[in-house]
Coordinates of C-alpha atoms in Angstrom, one line a residue:
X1 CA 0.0 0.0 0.0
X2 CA 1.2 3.3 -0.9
X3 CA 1.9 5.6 2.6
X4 CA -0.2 7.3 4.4
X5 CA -1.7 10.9 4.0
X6 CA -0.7 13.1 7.0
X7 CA -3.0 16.1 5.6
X8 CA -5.9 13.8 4.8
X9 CA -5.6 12.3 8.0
X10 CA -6.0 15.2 10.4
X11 CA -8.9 16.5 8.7
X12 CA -10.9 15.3 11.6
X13 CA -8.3 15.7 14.2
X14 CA -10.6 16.6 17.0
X15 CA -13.0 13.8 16.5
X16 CA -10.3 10.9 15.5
X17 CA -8.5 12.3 18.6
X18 CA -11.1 11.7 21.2
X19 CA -11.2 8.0 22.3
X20 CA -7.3 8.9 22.5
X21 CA -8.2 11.4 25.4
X22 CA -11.0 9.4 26.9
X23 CA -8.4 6.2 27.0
X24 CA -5.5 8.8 28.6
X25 CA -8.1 10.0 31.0
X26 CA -9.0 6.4 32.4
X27 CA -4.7 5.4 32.7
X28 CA -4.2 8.4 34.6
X29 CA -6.5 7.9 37.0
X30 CA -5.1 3.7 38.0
X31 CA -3.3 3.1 41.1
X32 CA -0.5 2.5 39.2
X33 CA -0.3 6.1 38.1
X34 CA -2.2 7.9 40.4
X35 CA 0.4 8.8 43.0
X36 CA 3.6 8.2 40.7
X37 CA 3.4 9.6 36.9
X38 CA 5.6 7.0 34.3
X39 CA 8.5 8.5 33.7
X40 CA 8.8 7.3 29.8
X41 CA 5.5 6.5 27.5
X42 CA 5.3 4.4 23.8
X43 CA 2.8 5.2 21.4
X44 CA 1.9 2.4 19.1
X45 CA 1.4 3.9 16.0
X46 CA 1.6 7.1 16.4
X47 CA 0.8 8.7 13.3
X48 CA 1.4 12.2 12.6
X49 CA 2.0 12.8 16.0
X50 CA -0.5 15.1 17.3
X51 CA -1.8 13.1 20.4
X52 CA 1.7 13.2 21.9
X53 CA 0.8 16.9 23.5
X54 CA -2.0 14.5 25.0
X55 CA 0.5 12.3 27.0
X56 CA 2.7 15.5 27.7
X57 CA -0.2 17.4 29.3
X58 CA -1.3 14.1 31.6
X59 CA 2.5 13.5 32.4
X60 CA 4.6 16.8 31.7
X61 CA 8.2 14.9 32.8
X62 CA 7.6 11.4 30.9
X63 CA 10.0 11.1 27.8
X64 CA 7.4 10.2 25.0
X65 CA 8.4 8.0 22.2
X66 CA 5.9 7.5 18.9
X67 CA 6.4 4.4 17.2
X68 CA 4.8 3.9 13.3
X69 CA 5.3 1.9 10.1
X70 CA 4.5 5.2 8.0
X71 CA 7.3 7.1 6.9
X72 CA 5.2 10.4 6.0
X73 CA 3.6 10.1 9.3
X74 CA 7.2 9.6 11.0
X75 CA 8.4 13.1 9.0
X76 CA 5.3 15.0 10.4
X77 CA 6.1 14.1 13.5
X78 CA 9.6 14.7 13.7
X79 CA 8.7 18.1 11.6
X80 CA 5.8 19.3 14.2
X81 CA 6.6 17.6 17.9
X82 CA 10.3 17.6 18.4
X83 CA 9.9 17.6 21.8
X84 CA 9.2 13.7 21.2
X85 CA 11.4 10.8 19.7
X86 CA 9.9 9.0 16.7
X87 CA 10.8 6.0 15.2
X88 CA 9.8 4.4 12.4
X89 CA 9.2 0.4 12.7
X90 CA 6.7 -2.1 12.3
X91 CA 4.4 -2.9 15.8
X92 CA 5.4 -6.5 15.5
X93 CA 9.1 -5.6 15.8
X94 CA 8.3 -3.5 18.3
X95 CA 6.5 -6.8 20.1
X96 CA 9.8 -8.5 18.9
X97 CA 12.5 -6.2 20.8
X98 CA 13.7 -5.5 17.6
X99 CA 13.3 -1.4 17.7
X100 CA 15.2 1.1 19.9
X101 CA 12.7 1.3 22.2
X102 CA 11.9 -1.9 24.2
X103 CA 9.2 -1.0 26.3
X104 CA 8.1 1.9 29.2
X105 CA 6.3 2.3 32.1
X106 CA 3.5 3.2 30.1
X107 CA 2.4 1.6 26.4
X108 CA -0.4 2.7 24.9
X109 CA -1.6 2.7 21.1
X110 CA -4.7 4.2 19.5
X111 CA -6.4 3.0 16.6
X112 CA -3.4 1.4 15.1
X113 CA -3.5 -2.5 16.6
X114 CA -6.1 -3.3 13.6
X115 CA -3.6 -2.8 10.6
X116 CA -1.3 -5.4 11.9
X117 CA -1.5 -8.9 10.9
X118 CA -3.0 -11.4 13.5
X119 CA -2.3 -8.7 16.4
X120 CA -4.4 -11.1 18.4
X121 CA -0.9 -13.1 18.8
X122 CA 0.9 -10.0 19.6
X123 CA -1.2 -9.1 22.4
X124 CA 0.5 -10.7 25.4
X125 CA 4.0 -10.1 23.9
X126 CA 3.0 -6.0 23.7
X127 CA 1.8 -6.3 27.1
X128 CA 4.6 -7.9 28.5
X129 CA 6.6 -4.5 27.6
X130 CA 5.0 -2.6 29.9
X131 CA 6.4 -2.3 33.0
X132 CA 3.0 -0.6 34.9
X133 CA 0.2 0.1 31.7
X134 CA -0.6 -1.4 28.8
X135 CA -3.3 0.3 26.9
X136 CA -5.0 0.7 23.3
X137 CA -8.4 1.5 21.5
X138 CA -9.5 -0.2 18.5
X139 CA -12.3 0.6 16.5
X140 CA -15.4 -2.3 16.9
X141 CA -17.2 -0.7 13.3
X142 CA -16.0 -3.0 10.5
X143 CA -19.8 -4.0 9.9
X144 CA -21.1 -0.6 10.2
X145 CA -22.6 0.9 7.1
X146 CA -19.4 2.1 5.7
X147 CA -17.4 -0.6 5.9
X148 CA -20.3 -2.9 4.3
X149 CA -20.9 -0.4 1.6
X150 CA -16.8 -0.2 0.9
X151 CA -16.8 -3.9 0.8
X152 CA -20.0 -4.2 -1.2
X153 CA -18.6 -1.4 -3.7
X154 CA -15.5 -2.9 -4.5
X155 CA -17.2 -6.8 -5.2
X156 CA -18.9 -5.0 -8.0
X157 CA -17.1 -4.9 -11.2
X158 CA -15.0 -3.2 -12.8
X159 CA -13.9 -3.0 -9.6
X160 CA -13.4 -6.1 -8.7
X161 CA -11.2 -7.6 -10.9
X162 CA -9.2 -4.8 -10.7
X163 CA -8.6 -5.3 -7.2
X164 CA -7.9 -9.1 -7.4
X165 CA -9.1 -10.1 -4.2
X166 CA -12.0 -9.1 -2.2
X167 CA -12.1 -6.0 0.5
X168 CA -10.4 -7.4 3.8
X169 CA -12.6 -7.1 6.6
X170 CA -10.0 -5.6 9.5
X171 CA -11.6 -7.3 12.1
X172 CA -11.6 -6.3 16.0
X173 CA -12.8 -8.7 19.0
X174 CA -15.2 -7.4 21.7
X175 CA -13.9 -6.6 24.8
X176 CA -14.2 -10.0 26.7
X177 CA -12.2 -11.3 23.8
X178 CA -9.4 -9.1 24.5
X179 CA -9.9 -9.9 27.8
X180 CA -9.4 -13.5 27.3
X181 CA -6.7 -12.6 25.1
X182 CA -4.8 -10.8 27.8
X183 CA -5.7 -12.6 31.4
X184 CA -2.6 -13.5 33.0
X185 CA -1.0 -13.6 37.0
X186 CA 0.2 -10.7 38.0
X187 CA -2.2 -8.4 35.7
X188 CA -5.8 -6.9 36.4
X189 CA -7.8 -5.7 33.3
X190 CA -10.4 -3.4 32.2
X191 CA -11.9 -3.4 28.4
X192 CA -15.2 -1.8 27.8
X193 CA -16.8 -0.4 24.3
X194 CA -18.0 3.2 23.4
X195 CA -20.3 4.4 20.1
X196 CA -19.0 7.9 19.5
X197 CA -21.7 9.9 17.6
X198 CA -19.6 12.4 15.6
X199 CA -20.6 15.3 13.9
X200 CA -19.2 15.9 10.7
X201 CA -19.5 19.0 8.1
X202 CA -18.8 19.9 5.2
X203 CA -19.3 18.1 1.5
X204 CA -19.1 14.3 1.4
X205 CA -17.7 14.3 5.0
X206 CA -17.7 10.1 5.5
X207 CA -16.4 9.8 2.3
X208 CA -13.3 12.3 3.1
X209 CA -13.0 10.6 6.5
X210 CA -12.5 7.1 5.8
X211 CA -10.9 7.8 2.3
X212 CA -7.7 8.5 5.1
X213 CA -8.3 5.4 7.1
X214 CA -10.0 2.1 6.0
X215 CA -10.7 2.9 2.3
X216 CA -7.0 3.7 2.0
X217 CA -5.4 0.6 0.4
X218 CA -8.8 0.1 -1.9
X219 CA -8.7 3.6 -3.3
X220 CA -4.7 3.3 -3.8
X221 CA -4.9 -0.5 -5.2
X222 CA -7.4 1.3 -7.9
X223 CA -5.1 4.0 -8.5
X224 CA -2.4 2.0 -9.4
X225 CA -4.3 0.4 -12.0
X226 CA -6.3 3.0 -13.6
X227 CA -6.7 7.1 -11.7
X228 CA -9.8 7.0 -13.7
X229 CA -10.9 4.1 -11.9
X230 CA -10.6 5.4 -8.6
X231 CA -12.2 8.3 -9.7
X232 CA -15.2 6.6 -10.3
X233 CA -15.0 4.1 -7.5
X234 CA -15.0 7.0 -5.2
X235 CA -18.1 8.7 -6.7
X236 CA -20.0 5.2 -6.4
X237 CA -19.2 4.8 -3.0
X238 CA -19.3 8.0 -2.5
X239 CA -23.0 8.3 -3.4
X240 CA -23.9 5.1 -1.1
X241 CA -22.6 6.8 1.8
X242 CA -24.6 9.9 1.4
X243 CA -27.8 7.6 1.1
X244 CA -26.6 5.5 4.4
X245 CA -25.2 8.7 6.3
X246 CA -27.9 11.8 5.2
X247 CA -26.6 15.0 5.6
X248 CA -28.8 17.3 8.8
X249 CA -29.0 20.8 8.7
X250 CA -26.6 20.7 11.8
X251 CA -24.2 18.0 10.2
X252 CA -23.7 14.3 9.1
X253 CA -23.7 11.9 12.2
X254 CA -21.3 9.4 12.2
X255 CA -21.8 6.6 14.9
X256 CA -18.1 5.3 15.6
X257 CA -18.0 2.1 17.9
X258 CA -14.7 1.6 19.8
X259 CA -12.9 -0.9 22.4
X260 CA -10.9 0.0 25.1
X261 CA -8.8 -2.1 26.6
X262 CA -6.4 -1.3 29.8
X263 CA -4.0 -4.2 31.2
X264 CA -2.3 -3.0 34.6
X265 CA 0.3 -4.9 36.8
X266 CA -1.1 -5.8 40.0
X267 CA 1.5 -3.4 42.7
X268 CA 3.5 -6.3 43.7
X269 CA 4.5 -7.9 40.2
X270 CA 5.5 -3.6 39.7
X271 CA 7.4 -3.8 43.4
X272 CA 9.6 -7.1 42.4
X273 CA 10.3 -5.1 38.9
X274 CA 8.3 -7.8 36.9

């Protein structure tokens, strides 16, 4: 897939940005933080790096480090946070110790864990790096209207056989499947689900918003085989969305289900250093 779009991205920063805040807010308030800050934080794909004045304002003294596959995300970073390292790697070399960084008091990812392969198996290997809080969001809305529509869309030829294979549906578990996933002495967990109601303006406005996220490697596969494909893929879809997500005189709601997930050490696997 071709890199990400740091501009197209941020369009919605507020909105993409708020389960990140809502997931800070809950970690800051554990035991395991509430009398001692972490004095170092990872973010799991950290994108362009605009949450990491997030983790700054929670914990002013931890040394933040920004972790993501995307080299154009990486160079935004670097370019508009300096006050934070970023590296670019893979989240399964992360998992592997094969990055700089090896792990922090606190490791916390949003909205990244479902691009990666089977990050089901990774799981227990990411939590394992953090010494006090592991924590991520994912979103739960692969079925929602426009995910079915994109996958629908793209089934439908010319399409299709353009594409070579069908639409992957980027599948999440519910919160007691993460739980099971992530049970384990020495750790107590928390996982729970939100539906974020967003409200967007402006022309086409789901279109534009998940053309930057989970549309992205079907509108670049097209691209690569025809611009004037993609072209009219996008006003296809794009037309399905405005019949699934009407435009309101106040805005277009978007419903946005998440999972949250928070794995903490119990206090005496964090006093023996485990």
């Amino acid at each position: 897939m071709a890199d990400w779009s740091p501009t197209r991205y941020l369009q919605f920063t507020d909105e993409r940005s708020r389960s990140f805040r809502d997931l800070i807010a809950h970690v800051a308030e554990l035991p395991a933080f509430r009398d001692t800050a972490p004095s170092d934080v990872v973010d799991l794909g950290c994108g362009p790096g605009h949450l990491s004045g997030v983790l700054r304002s929670r914990w002013p003294e931890a040394a933040v480090t920004g972790v993501d596959s995307s080299p154009a995300m990486i160079a935004r970073a670097r370019e508009h946070d300096p006050g934070a390292t970023y590296l670019e790697g893979d989240i399964g070399d992360y998992a592997a110790g094969r990055l700089e960084v090896t792990g922090a008091d606190a490791v916390v990812s949003n909205a990244a864990l479902q691009w990666v392969p089977e990050h089901r198996k990774l799981l227990p290997a990411l939590r394992d790096t953090a010494r006090r809080v592991f924590a991520f969001q994912v979103p739960g809305n692969h079925d929602a209207p426009s995910h079915l529509l994109l996958r629908e869309v793209a089934a439908r030829e010319p399409y299709a056989s353009a594409l070579g294979a069908p639409v992957a549906r980027r599948a999440t578990e519910d919160p007691l499947g993460y739980l099971d996933l992530l049970a384990g002495p020495g750790w107590t967990l928390d996982a729970w689900e939100t539906t974020y109601t967003h409200l967007l303006q402006g022309p086409d406005p789901v279109l534009r918003w998940i053309s930057a996220t989970g549309a992205q490697p079907t509108l670049h596969a097209l691209h690569d085989v025809d611009p004037a494909l993609r072209e009219r893929f996008e006003e296809e879809y794009g037309a399905a969305l405005r019949e699934a997500y009407p435009d309101r005189p106040y805005g277009t709601p978007l419903a946005f289900r998440r999972v949250f997930v928070v794995a903490s050490r119990d206090p005496g696997a964090v006093a023996d250093g485990r």
